[in-house]
mmCIF file of C-alpha atoms and ligand atoms in Angstrom:
data_model
loop_
_atom_site.group_PDB
_atom_site.id
_atom_site.type_symbol
_atom_site.label_atom_id
_atom_site.label_comp_id
_atom_site.label_asym_id
_atom_site.label_seq_id
_atom_site.Cartn_x
_atom_site.Cartn_y
_atom_site.Cartn_z
ATOM 1 C CA MET J 1 -0.196 -6.878 7.857
ATOM 2 C CA ALA J 2 -1.897 -3.922 6.141
ATOM 3 C CA THR J 3 -2.226 -4.149 2.383
ATOM 4 C CA VAL J 4 -1.098 -1.550 -0.072
ATOM 5 C CA VAL J 5 -3.559 1.301 0.269
ATOM 6 C CA SER J 6 -4.408 2.597 -3.213
ATOM 7 C CA HIS J 7 -3.995 6.305 -3.395
ATOM 8 C CA GLN J 8 -4.407 8.996 -5.948
ATOM 9 C CA ALA J 9 -0.929 10.142 -6.804
ATOM 10 C CA ILE J 10 -0.610 13.694 -7.898
ATOM 11 C CA THR J 11 -1.060 13.579 -11.676
ATOM 12 C CA SER J 12 0.700 16.884 -12.249
ATOM 13 C CA GLN J 13 3.108 16.357 -15.100
ATOM 14 C CA ARG J 14 5.999 18.133 -13.457
ATOM 15 C CA PRO J 15 8.951 18.224 -15.911
ATOM 16 C CA SER J 16 11.358 15.504 -15.055
ATOM 17 C CA SER J 17 14.017 16.764 -12.711
ATOM 18 C CA ASN J 18 17.552 17.201 -13.979
ATOM 19 C CA PHE J 19 19.636 14.337 -12.763
ATOM 20 C CA LYS J 20 23.222 13.268 -12.982
ATOM 21 C CA ALA J 21 23.068 10.124 -15.012
ATOM 22 C CA SER J 22 25.756 7.507 -14.532
ATOM 23 C CA HIS J 23 25.243 4.013 -15.613
ATOM 24 C CA PHE J 24 26.684 0.684 -14.674
ATOM 25 C CA LEU J 25 28.546 -0.812 -17.549
ATOM 26 C CA LYS J 26 28.612 -4.438 -18.554
ATOM 27 C CA GLU J 27 31.995 -4.660 -16.820
ATOM 28 C CA PRO J 28 33.279 -7.356 -14.480
ATOM 29 C CA LEU J 29 30.784 -7.815 -11.713
ATOM 30 C CA ASN J 30 33.058 -6.567 -8.991
ATOM 31 C CA VAL J 31 34.324 -3.365 -10.547
ATOM 32 C CA PRO J 32 33.720 -0.966 -7.691
ATOM 33 C CA ILE J 33 30.538 0.948 -8.108
ATOM 34 C CA LYS J 34 32.171 4.330 -7.468
ATOM 35 C CA LEU J 35 34.809 3.556 -10.133
ATOM 36 C CA ARG J 36 32.151 2.688 -12.663
ATOM 37 C CA GLN J 37 30.142 5.714 -11.790
ATOM 38 C CA LYS J 38 33.219 8.017 -11.907
ATOM 39 C CA ARG J 39 34.174 6.757 -15.349
ATOM 40 C CA PHE J 40 30.854 7.517 -16.913
ATOM 41 C CA LYS J 41 29.113 10.243 -14.966
ATOM 42 C CA ILE J 42 26.925 11.966 -17.463
ATOM 43 C CA GLN J 43 25.448 15.364 -16.697
ATOM 44 C CA ALA J 44 22.111 15.242 -18.435
ATOM 45 C CA THR J 45 19.527 18.019 -18.260
ATOM 46 C CA ALA J 46 16.079 18.246 -19.766
ATOM 47 C CA SER J 47 17.308 20.478 -22.560
ATOM 48 C CA GLN J 48 20.947 19.655 -23.234
ATOM 49 C CA ALA J 49 22.550 16.632 -24.836
ATOM 50 C CA PRO J 50 24.286 14.506 -22.253
ATOM 51 C CA LEU J 51 27.979 15.394 -21.740
ATOM 52 C CA LEU J 52 30.609 12.932 -20.639
ATOM 53 C CA ASP J 53 32.878 14.077 -17.884
ATOM 54 C CA PRO J 54 35.909 15.487 -19.867
ATOM 55 C CA VAL J 55 38.313 14.531 -17.094
ATOM 56 C CA LEU J 56 37.424 10.893 -16.946
ATOM 57 C CA SER J 57 36.598 10.221 -20.501
ATOM 58 C CA PRO J 58 38.718 11.348 -23.426
ATOM 59 C CA SER J 59 35.966 10.941 -25.976
ATOM 60 C CA LYS J 60 33.242 13.526 -26.171
ATOM 61 C CA THR J 61 30.661 11.116 -27.484
ATOM 62 C CA ILE J 62 29.205 8.144 -25.640
ATOM 63 C CA PRO J 63 30.985 5.033 -26.951
ATOM 64 C CA GLN J 64 28.629 2.858 -28.997
ATOM 65 C CA SER J 65 28.699 0.073 -26.416
ATOM 66 C CA TYR J 66 27.448 2.569 -23.798
ATOM 67 C CA LYS J 67 24.447 3.703 -25.880
ATOM 68 C CA LYS J 68 21.113 3.377 -24.037
ATOM 69 C CA LYS J 69 19.923 -0.200 -23.992
ATOM 70 C CA SER J 70 16.276 0.793 -24.122
ATOM 71 C CA ASN J 71 13.965 3.769 -23.712
ATOM 72 C CA GLU J 72 11.932 1.843 -21.161
ATOM 73 C CA ALA J 73 12.937 -0.036 -18.057
ATOM 74 C CA SER J 74 11.132 -1.978 -15.312
ATOM 75 C CA LEU J 75 11.463 -1.145 -11.638
ATOM 76 C CA ILE J 76 10.316 -3.694 -9.119
ATOM 77 C CA LEU J 77 10.034 -2.788 -5.428
ATOM 78 C CA ILE J 78 9.702 -5.472 -2.775
ATOM 79 C CA ARG J 79 9.389 -4.926 0.931
ATOM 80 C CA HIS J 80 11.175 -7.824 2.675
ATOM 81 C CA GLY J 81 9.171 -10.846 3.820
ATOM 82 C CA GLU J 82 7.984 -11.119 7.427
ATOM 83 C CA SER J 83 10.923 -10.862 9.877
ATOM 84 C CA LEU J 84 11.261 -12.481 13.290
ATOM 85 C CA TRP J 85 10.583 -9.113 14.935
ATOM 86 C CA ASN J 86 7.617 -8.387 12.630
ATOM 87 C CA GLU J 87 6.220 -11.690 13.959
ATOM 88 C CA LYS J 88 6.825 -10.520 17.571
ATOM 89 C CA ASN J 89 5.368 -7.079 16.701
ATOM 90 C CA LEU J 90 8.559 -5.300 17.786
ATOM 91 C CA PHE J 91 9.863 -2.045 16.299
ATOM 92 C CA THR J 92 12.837 -3.152 14.149
ATOM 93 C CA GLY J 93 14.302 -0.165 12.288
ATOM 94 C CA CYS J 94 18.002 -0.784 11.650
ATOM 95 C CA VAL J 95 18.279 -3.837 13.912
ATOM 96 C CA ASP J 96 19.451 -6.633 11.616
ATOM 97 C CA VAL J 97 17.031 -9.550 12.084
ATOM 98 C CA PRO J 98 16.317 -12.394 9.646
ATOM 99 C CA LEU J 99 13.088 -13.601 8.039
ATOM 100 C CA THR J 100 10.618 -16.002 9.604
ATOM 101 C CA GLU J 101 9.642 -19.182 7.787
ATOM 102 C CA LYS J 102 6.542 -17.243 6.623
ATOM 103 C CA GLY J 103 8.824 -14.438 5.436
ATOM 104 C CA VAL J 104 10.900 -16.981 3.402
ATOM 105 C CA ALA J 105 7.666 -18.253 1.823
ATOM 106 C CA GLU J 106 6.554 -14.703 1.035
ATOM 107 C CA ALA J 107 9.926 -13.990 -0.628
ATOM 108 C CA ILE J 108 9.601 -17.117 -2.752
ATOM 109 C CA GLN J 109 6.009 -16.248 -3.685
ATOM 110 C CA ALA J 110 7.176 -12.760 -4.669
ATOM 111 C CA GLY J 111 9.757 -14.374 -6.893
ATOM 112 C CA LYS J 112 7.082 -16.395 -8.627
ATOM 113 C CA ARG J 113 5.159 -13.177 -9.260
ATOM 114 C CA ILE J 114 8.105 -11.383 -10.886
ATOM 115 C CA SER J 115 9.537 -14.434 -12.612
ATOM 116 C CA ASN J 116 8.683 -13.067 -16.119
ATOM 117 C CA ILE J 117 9.875 -9.509 -15.567
ATOM 118 C CA PRO J 118 13.445 -8.662 -16.634
ATOM 119 C CA VAL J 119 16.005 -7.895 -13.885
ATOM 120 C CA ASP J 120 19.539 -6.633 -14.819
ATOM 121 C CA LEU J 121 20.512 -5.155 -11.448
ATOM 122 C CA ILE J 122 19.425 -5.736 -7.851
ATOM 123 C CA PHE J 123 19.722 -3.212 -5.040
ATOM 124 C CA THR J 124 19.123 -4.178 -1.436
ATOM 125 C CA SER J 125 19.652 -2.508 1.898
ATOM 126 C CA SER J 126 22.566 -3.734 4.032
ATOM 127 C CA LEU J 127 20.149 -5.637 6.284
ATOM 128 C CA ILE J 128 19.797 -9.409 5.984
ATOM 129 C CA ARG J 129 15.988 -9.454 5.819
ATOM 130 C CA ALA J 130 16.071 -7.478 2.539
ATOM 131 C CA GLN J 131 18.992 -9.465 1.109
ATOM 132 C CA MET J 132 17.328 -12.793 1.984
ATOM 133 C CA THR J 133 14.175 -11.577 0.232
ATOM 134 C CA ALA J 134 16.027 -10.652 -2.926
ATOM 135 C CA MET J 135 18.053 -13.894 -3.135
ATOM 136 C CA LEU J 136 15.044 -16.093 -2.363
ATOM 137 C CA ALA J 137 12.862 -14.267 -4.880
ATOM 138 C CA MET J 138 15.472 -14.692 -7.577
ATOM 139 C CA THR J 139 15.506 -18.468 -7.085
ATOM 140 C CA GLN J 140 12.106 -18.348 -8.827
ATOM 141 C CA HIS J 141 13.114 -16.173 -11.773
ATOM 142 C CA ARG J 142 12.813 -17.878 -15.105
ATOM 143 C CA CYS J 143 16.012 -16.145 -16.423
ATOM 144 C CA LYS J 144 17.964 -18.585 -14.137
ATOM 145 C CA LYS J 145 20.721 -16.004 -13.721
ATOM 146 C CA VAL J 146 22.690 -16.042 -10.460
ATOM 147 C CA PRO J 147 22.492 -12.914 -8.235
ATOM 148 C CA ILE J 148 25.940 -12.073 -6.931
ATOM 149 C CA ILE J 149 26.429 -9.600 -4.077
ATOM 150 C CA LEU J 150 29.250 -7.185 -5.115
ATOM 151 C CA HIS J 151 32.000 -6.775 -2.529
ATOM 152 C CA ASP J 152 34.120 -3.712 -2.993
ATOM 153 C CA GLU J 153 34.362 -2.610 0.635
ATOM 154 C CA SER J 154 38.132 -3.100 0.328
ATOM 155 C CA GLU J 155 40.755 -3.796 -2.344
ATOM 156 C CA LYS J 156 41.080 -7.364 -1.031
ATOM 157 C CA ALA J 157 37.294 -7.928 -0.980
ATOM 158 C CA GLN J 158 37.194 -6.763 -4.591
ATOM 159 C CA THR J 159 40.076 -8.899 -5.845
ATOM 160 C CA TRP J 160 39.123 -11.987 -3.829
ATOM 161 C CA SER J 161 35.581 -11.941 -5.223
ATOM 162 C CA HIS J 162 36.636 -11.535 -8.889
ATOM 163 C CA VAL J 163 34.785 -13.692 -11.415
ATOM 164 C CA PHE J 164 37.219 -14.948 -14.050
ATOM 165 C CA SER J 165 34.797 -15.963 -16.710
ATOM 166 C CA GLU J 166 32.965 -13.588 -19.087
ATOM 167 C CA GLU J 167 30.388 -16.312 -19.785
ATOM 168 C CA THR J 168 29.723 -16.784 -16.092
ATOM 169 C CA ARG J 169 29.418 -13.047 -15.608
ATOM 170 C CA LYS J 170 26.792 -12.941 -18.355
ATOM 171 C CA GLN J 171 24.822 -15.486 -16.366
ATOM 172 C CA SER J 172 25.016 -13.362 -13.226
ATOM 173 C CA ILE J 173 23.033 -10.365 -11.876
ATOM 174 C CA PRO J 174 25.029 -7.772 -9.780
ATOM 175 C CA VAL J 175 23.522 -7.187 -6.310
ATOM 176 C CA ILE J 176 24.466 -3.862 -4.670
ATOM 177 C CA ALA J 177 23.832 -3.651 -0.903
ATOM 178 C CA ALA J 178 23.414 0.023 0.168
ATOM 179 C CA TRP J 179 22.908 1.158 3.773
ATOM 180 C CA GLN J 180 21.034 4.177 2.345
ATOM 181 C CA LEU J 181 18.155 1.803 1.582
ATOM 182 C CA ASN J 182 18.013 0.545 5.159
ATOM 183 C CA GLU J 183 14.819 0.769 7.151
ATOM 184 C CA ARG J 184 14.319 4.136 8.896
ATOM 185 C CA MET J 185 16.179 4.120 12.234
ATOM 186 C CA TYR J 186 13.452 3.835 14.857
ATOM 187 C CA GLY J 187 15.595 5.279 17.690
ATOM 188 C CA GLU J 188 14.509 4.451 21.241
ATOM 189 C CA LEU J 189 11.560 2.418 19.906
ATOM 190 C CA GLN J 190 13.803 -0.319 18.457
ATOM 191 C CA GLY J 191 13.114 -3.607 20.236
ATOM 192 C CA LEU J 192 9.940 -2.249 21.941
ATOM 193 C CA ASN J 193 6.584 -3.967 21.388
ATOM 194 C CA LYS J 194 4.321 -1.841 19.163
ATOM 195 C CA GLU J 195 1.171 -2.554 21.126
ATOM 196 C CA GLU J 196 2.787 -1.846 24.532
ATOM 197 C CA THR J 197 4.317 1.348 23.121
ATOM 198 C CA ALA J 198 0.872 2.502 21.934
ATOM 199 C CA GLU J 199 -0.535 1.766 25.417
ATOM 200 C CA ARG J 200 2.295 3.754 27.014
ATOM 201 C CA TYR J 201 2.451 6.780 24.688
ATOM 202 C CA GLY J 202 -1.082 6.682 23.103
ATOM 203 C CA THR J 203 -2.259 5.310 19.741
ATOM 204 C CA GLN J 204 -2.216 8.695 18.052
ATOM 205 C CA GLN J 205 1.325 9.477 19.082
ATOM 206 C CA VAL J 206 2.635 6.057 17.894
ATOM 207 C CA HIS J 207 0.703 6.421 14.627
ATOM 208 C CA GLU J 208 2.396 9.810 14.078
ATOM 209 C CA TRP J 209 5.830 8.256 14.742
ATOM 210 C CA ARG J 210 5.116 5.377 12.350
ATOM 211 C CA ARG J 211 3.340 7.065 9.477
ATOM 212 C CA SER J 212 3.803 10.835 9.492
ATOM 213 C CA TYR J 213 6.391 12.488 7.243
ATOM 214 C CA HIS J 214 7.934 15.077 9.554
ATOM 215 C CA ILE J 215 7.684 13.622 13.067
ATOM 216 C CA PRO J 216 10.593 11.336 14.178
ATOM 217 C CA PRO J 217 10.319 8.688 16.929
ATOM 218 C CA PRO J 218 12.428 9.474 20.010
ATOM 219 C CA LYS J 219 16.035 9.843 18.833
ATOM 220 C CA GLY J 220 15.117 8.207 15.509
ATOM 221 C CA GLU J 221 14.564 9.130 11.934
ATOM 222 C CA SER J 222 11.385 10.760 10.573
ATOM 223 C CA LEU J 223 10.253 9.537 7.175
ATOM 224 C CA GLU J 224 11.603 12.849 5.808
ATOM 225 C CA MET J 225 15.047 12.081 7.238
ATOM 226 C CA CYS J 226 14.894 8.548 5.811
ATOM 227 C CA ALA J 227 13.918 9.985 2.427
ATOM 228 C CA GLU J 228 16.919 12.294 2.509
ATOM 229 C CA ARG J 229 19.218 9.246 2.223
ATOM 230 C CA ALA J 230 17.022 6.698 0.428
ATOM 231 C CA VAL J 231 15.617 8.955 -2.299
ATOM 232 C CA ALA J 232 19.005 10.638 -2.785
ATOM 233 C CA TYR J 233 20.553 7.200 -3.306
ATOM 234 C CA PHE J 234 17.760 6.246 -5.683
ATOM 235 C CA GLU J 235 18.229 9.422 -7.773
ATOM 236 C CA ASP J 236 22.043 9.170 -7.832
ATOM 237 C CA ASN J 237 22.523 5.429 -8.284
ATOM 238 C CA ILE J 238 19.304 3.711 -9.430
ATOM 239 C CA GLN J 239 17.500 6.212 -11.632
ATOM 240 C CA PRO J 240 20.507 6.504 -13.955
ATOM 241 C CA GLU J 241 20.455 2.765 -14.419
ATOM 242 C CA LEU J 242 16.822 2.903 -15.411
ATOM 243 C CA ALA J 243 17.522 5.807 -17.769
ATOM 244 C CA PHE J 244 20.237 3.675 -19.369
ATOM 245 C CA GLY J 245 17.660 0.912 -19.884
ATOM 246 C CA ASN J 246 18.686 -1.452 -17.116
ATOM 247 C CA ASN J 247 15.847 -3.228 -15.326
ATOM 248 C CA VAL J 248 16.118 -2.927 -11.573
ATOM 249 C CA LEU J 249 14.807 -4.820 -8.534
ATOM 250 C CA ILE J 250 14.960 -3.126 -5.144
ATOM 251 C CA ALA J 251 14.444 -5.238 -1.987
ATOM 252 C CA ALA J 252 14.139 -2.927 0.991
ATOM 253 C CA HIS J 253 11.913 -1.961 3.854
ATOM 254 C CA GLY J 254 8.481 -0.595 4.745
ATOM 255 C CA ASN J 255 9.596 2.982 5.285
ATOM 256 C CA SER J 256 12.607 3.340 3.016
ATOM 257 C CA LEU J 257 10.312 2.111 0.215
ATOM 258 C CA ARG J 258 7.482 4.466 1.339
ATOM 259 C CA SER J 259 9.873 7.362 0.930
ATOM 260 C CA ILE J 260 10.849 6.147 -2.570
ATOM 261 C CA ILE J 261 7.214 5.575 -3.598
ATOM 262 C CA MET J 262 6.396 9.082 -2.362
ATOM 263 C CA TYR J 263 9.023 10.353 -4.840
ATOM 264 C CA LEU J 264 7.866 8.062 -7.678
ATOM 265 C CA ASP J 265 4.145 8.820 -7.260
ATOM 266 C CA LYS J 266 4.751 12.489 -6.328
ATOM 267 C CA LEU J 267 2.752 12.051 -3.083
ATOM 268 C CA THR J 268 2.332 14.913 -0.635
ATOM 269 C CA SER J 269 3.451 14.550 3.006
ATOM 270 C CA GLN J 270 -0.311 14.169 3.802
ATOM 271 C CA GLU J 271 -0.952 11.411 1.218
ATOM 272 C CA VAL J 272 2.085 9.343 2.240
ATOM 273 C CA THR J 273 0.645 8.931 5.768
ATOM 274 C CA SER J 274 -1.956 6.513 4.350
ATOM 275 C CA LEU J 275 0.614 4.484 2.340
ATOM 276 C CA GLU J 276 1.233 1.022 3.825
ATOM 277 C CA LEU J 277 3.306 -1.731 2.229
ATOM 278 C CA SER J 278 2.643 -5.414 2.905
ATOM 279 C CA THR J 279 5.622 -7.707 3.509
ATOM 280 C CA GLY J 280 6.797 -9.546 0.403
ATOM 281 C CA LEU J 281 4.422 -7.836 -2.059
ATOM 282 C CA PRO J 282 6.136 -6.830 -5.282
ATOM 283 C CA LEU J 283 5.185 -3.510 -6.969
ATOM 284 C CA LEU J 284 6.010 -2.836 -10.591
ATOM 285 C CA TYR J 285 6.809 0.532 -12.192
ATOM 286 C CA ILE J 286 7.773 1.276 -15.786
ATOM 287 C CA PHE J 287 10.333 4.037 -16.294
ATOM 288 C CA LYS J 288 9.892 5.747 -19.663
ATOM 289 C CA ASP J 289 10.513 9.292 -20.946
ATOM 290 C CA ARG J 290 11.917 10.128 -17.499
ATOM 291 C CA LYS J 291 8.592 9.327 -15.883
ATOM 292 C CA PHE J 292 7.532 6.532 -13.542
ATOM 293 C CA MET J 293 4.274 4.741 -14.313
ATOM 294 C CA ARG J 294 2.875 2.559 -11.537
ATOM 295 C CA ARG J 295 1.675 -0.779 -12.946
ATOM 296 C CA GLY J 296 0.355 -2.478 -9.797
ATOM 297 C CA SER J 297 1.441 -5.728 -8.291
ATOM 298 C CA PRO J 298 2.293 -8.643 -10.588
ATOM 299 C CA VAL J 299 0.305 -11.746 -9.861
ATOM 300 C CA GLY J 300 1.437 -15.292 -10.571
ATOM 301 C CA PRO J 301 3.566 -16.125 -13.624
ATOM 302 C CA THR J 302 0.591 -17.639 -15.450
ATOM 303 C CA GLU J 303 -2.517 -15.592 -14.599
ATOM 304 C CA ALA J 304 -3.303 -12.522 -16.666
ATOM 305 C CA GLY J 305 -1.613 -9.794 -14.634
ATOM 306 C CA VAL J 306 -3.556 -7.150 -12.807
ATOM 307 C CA TYR J 307 -1.539 -4.744 -14.936
ATOM 308 C CA ALA J 308 -1.100 -4.573 -18.636
ATOM 309 C CA TYR J 309 2.272 -5.899 -19.748
ATOM 310 C CA THR J 310 4.007 -3.312 -21.885
ATOM 311 C CA LYS J 311 5.011 -4.502 -25.352
ATOM 312 C CA ARG J 312 8.599 -4.886 -24.198
ATOM 313 C CA LEU J 313 7.573 -6.958 -21.172
ATOM 314 C CA ALA J 314 5.335 -9.160 -23.304
ATOM 315 C CA GLN J 315 8.239 -9.752 -25.728
ATOM 316 C CA TYR J 316 10.577 -10.614 -22.823
ATOM 317 C CA ARG J 317 8.048 -13.090 -21.412
ATOM 318 C CA GLN J 318 7.523 -14.670 -24.850
ATOM 319 C CA LYS J 319 11.324 -15.006 -25.252
ATOM 320 C CA LEU J 320 11.509 -16.792 -21.900
ATOM 321 C CA ASP J 321 8.650 -19.092 -22.928
ATOM 322 C CA GLU J 322 10.480 -19.988 -26.162
ATOM 323 C CA THR J 323 13.816 -20.457 -24.414
ATOM 324 C CA LEU J 324 12.363 -22.649 -21.677
ATOM 325 C CA ALA J 325 9.918 -24.566 -23.957
HETATM 326 O O1 3PG M 1 10.950 -1.325 11.415
HETATM 327 C C1 3PG M 1 9.920 -1.918 11.683
HETATM 328 O O2 3PG M 1 9.472 -2.114 12.775
HETATM 329 C C2 3PG M 1 9.055 -2.381 10.498
HETATM 330 O O3 3PG M 1 9.879 -2.755 9.491
HETATM 331 C C3 3PG M 1 8.210 -1.249 10.025
HETATM 332 O O4 3PG M 1 7.628 -0.792 11.102
HETATM 333 P P1 3PG M 1 6.399 0.191 10.892
HETATM 334 O O5 3PG M 1 5.397 -0.531 10.040
HETATM 335 O O6 3PG M 1 5.951 0.452 12.278
HETATM 336 O O7 3PG M 1 6.960 1.408 10.211
#
């Protein structure tokens, strides 16, 4: 599988975009996401102080317990481990196939590589290969917290999955499964062999379908169309968490993550065509002062990382070392 191609992201320091900030509170794990968001939607712009929604929140100031946790947050992106259709070299898209044994091993190895990086919230797509990757990776995390997939698809799902212990909740990490993070829908290519498809339609045409920004596969999504849902979800639901100081892990797919990295690294539609993501390779970003700084891919929990730990990450790792000593 191709490795991550290094690329020169645009270094223009565009002012951070205005974004509606809503943050997940330290509430019971299964409080519906929309309810949590509604309660504390904060309209923040570059110049104004954040305002709480007057309808939903009587107080004009942010309650002390909702003050930012930190001015810096970690964002880890992981493309799922190898799937059974990756192994067969079939176009997968939104078909829901599981990991291979190699994909399971990749997910566990990814977990070892991120085992010293804080994770407060996990977002996955609604597809099993991404969810398996997240759960397997977290078995290796040194925080030993339990990832719990939130179920609020119905009133009953929410009440039947309630956790009745504050202490247990503190030892848990909410996992939000969002279809918006699903792999791009590959249309009439789903289930076809990639090599046979290139022989039938031509290598150039298949490369355009797979890697260009604007050109969709037959009756499928272009990367641009995938970005419209994945990046919008990231801006509305994940970026506010980072702005609040929550550390986030996203386990998703080759193309939904390419669209998000295009946003994070400010890549042009030309530059993104050379971006490839390997299965199971974690990428670390630091979110600070409303900017995303790419920090490379963490290596094992012991070797000196290929990226410089920030002071906050070094302190977190030291705390883990002391706790687990
Ligand atoms: O959907 C698929 O087939 C793979 O996850 C990604 O395929 P691609 O590398 O051809 O985009």
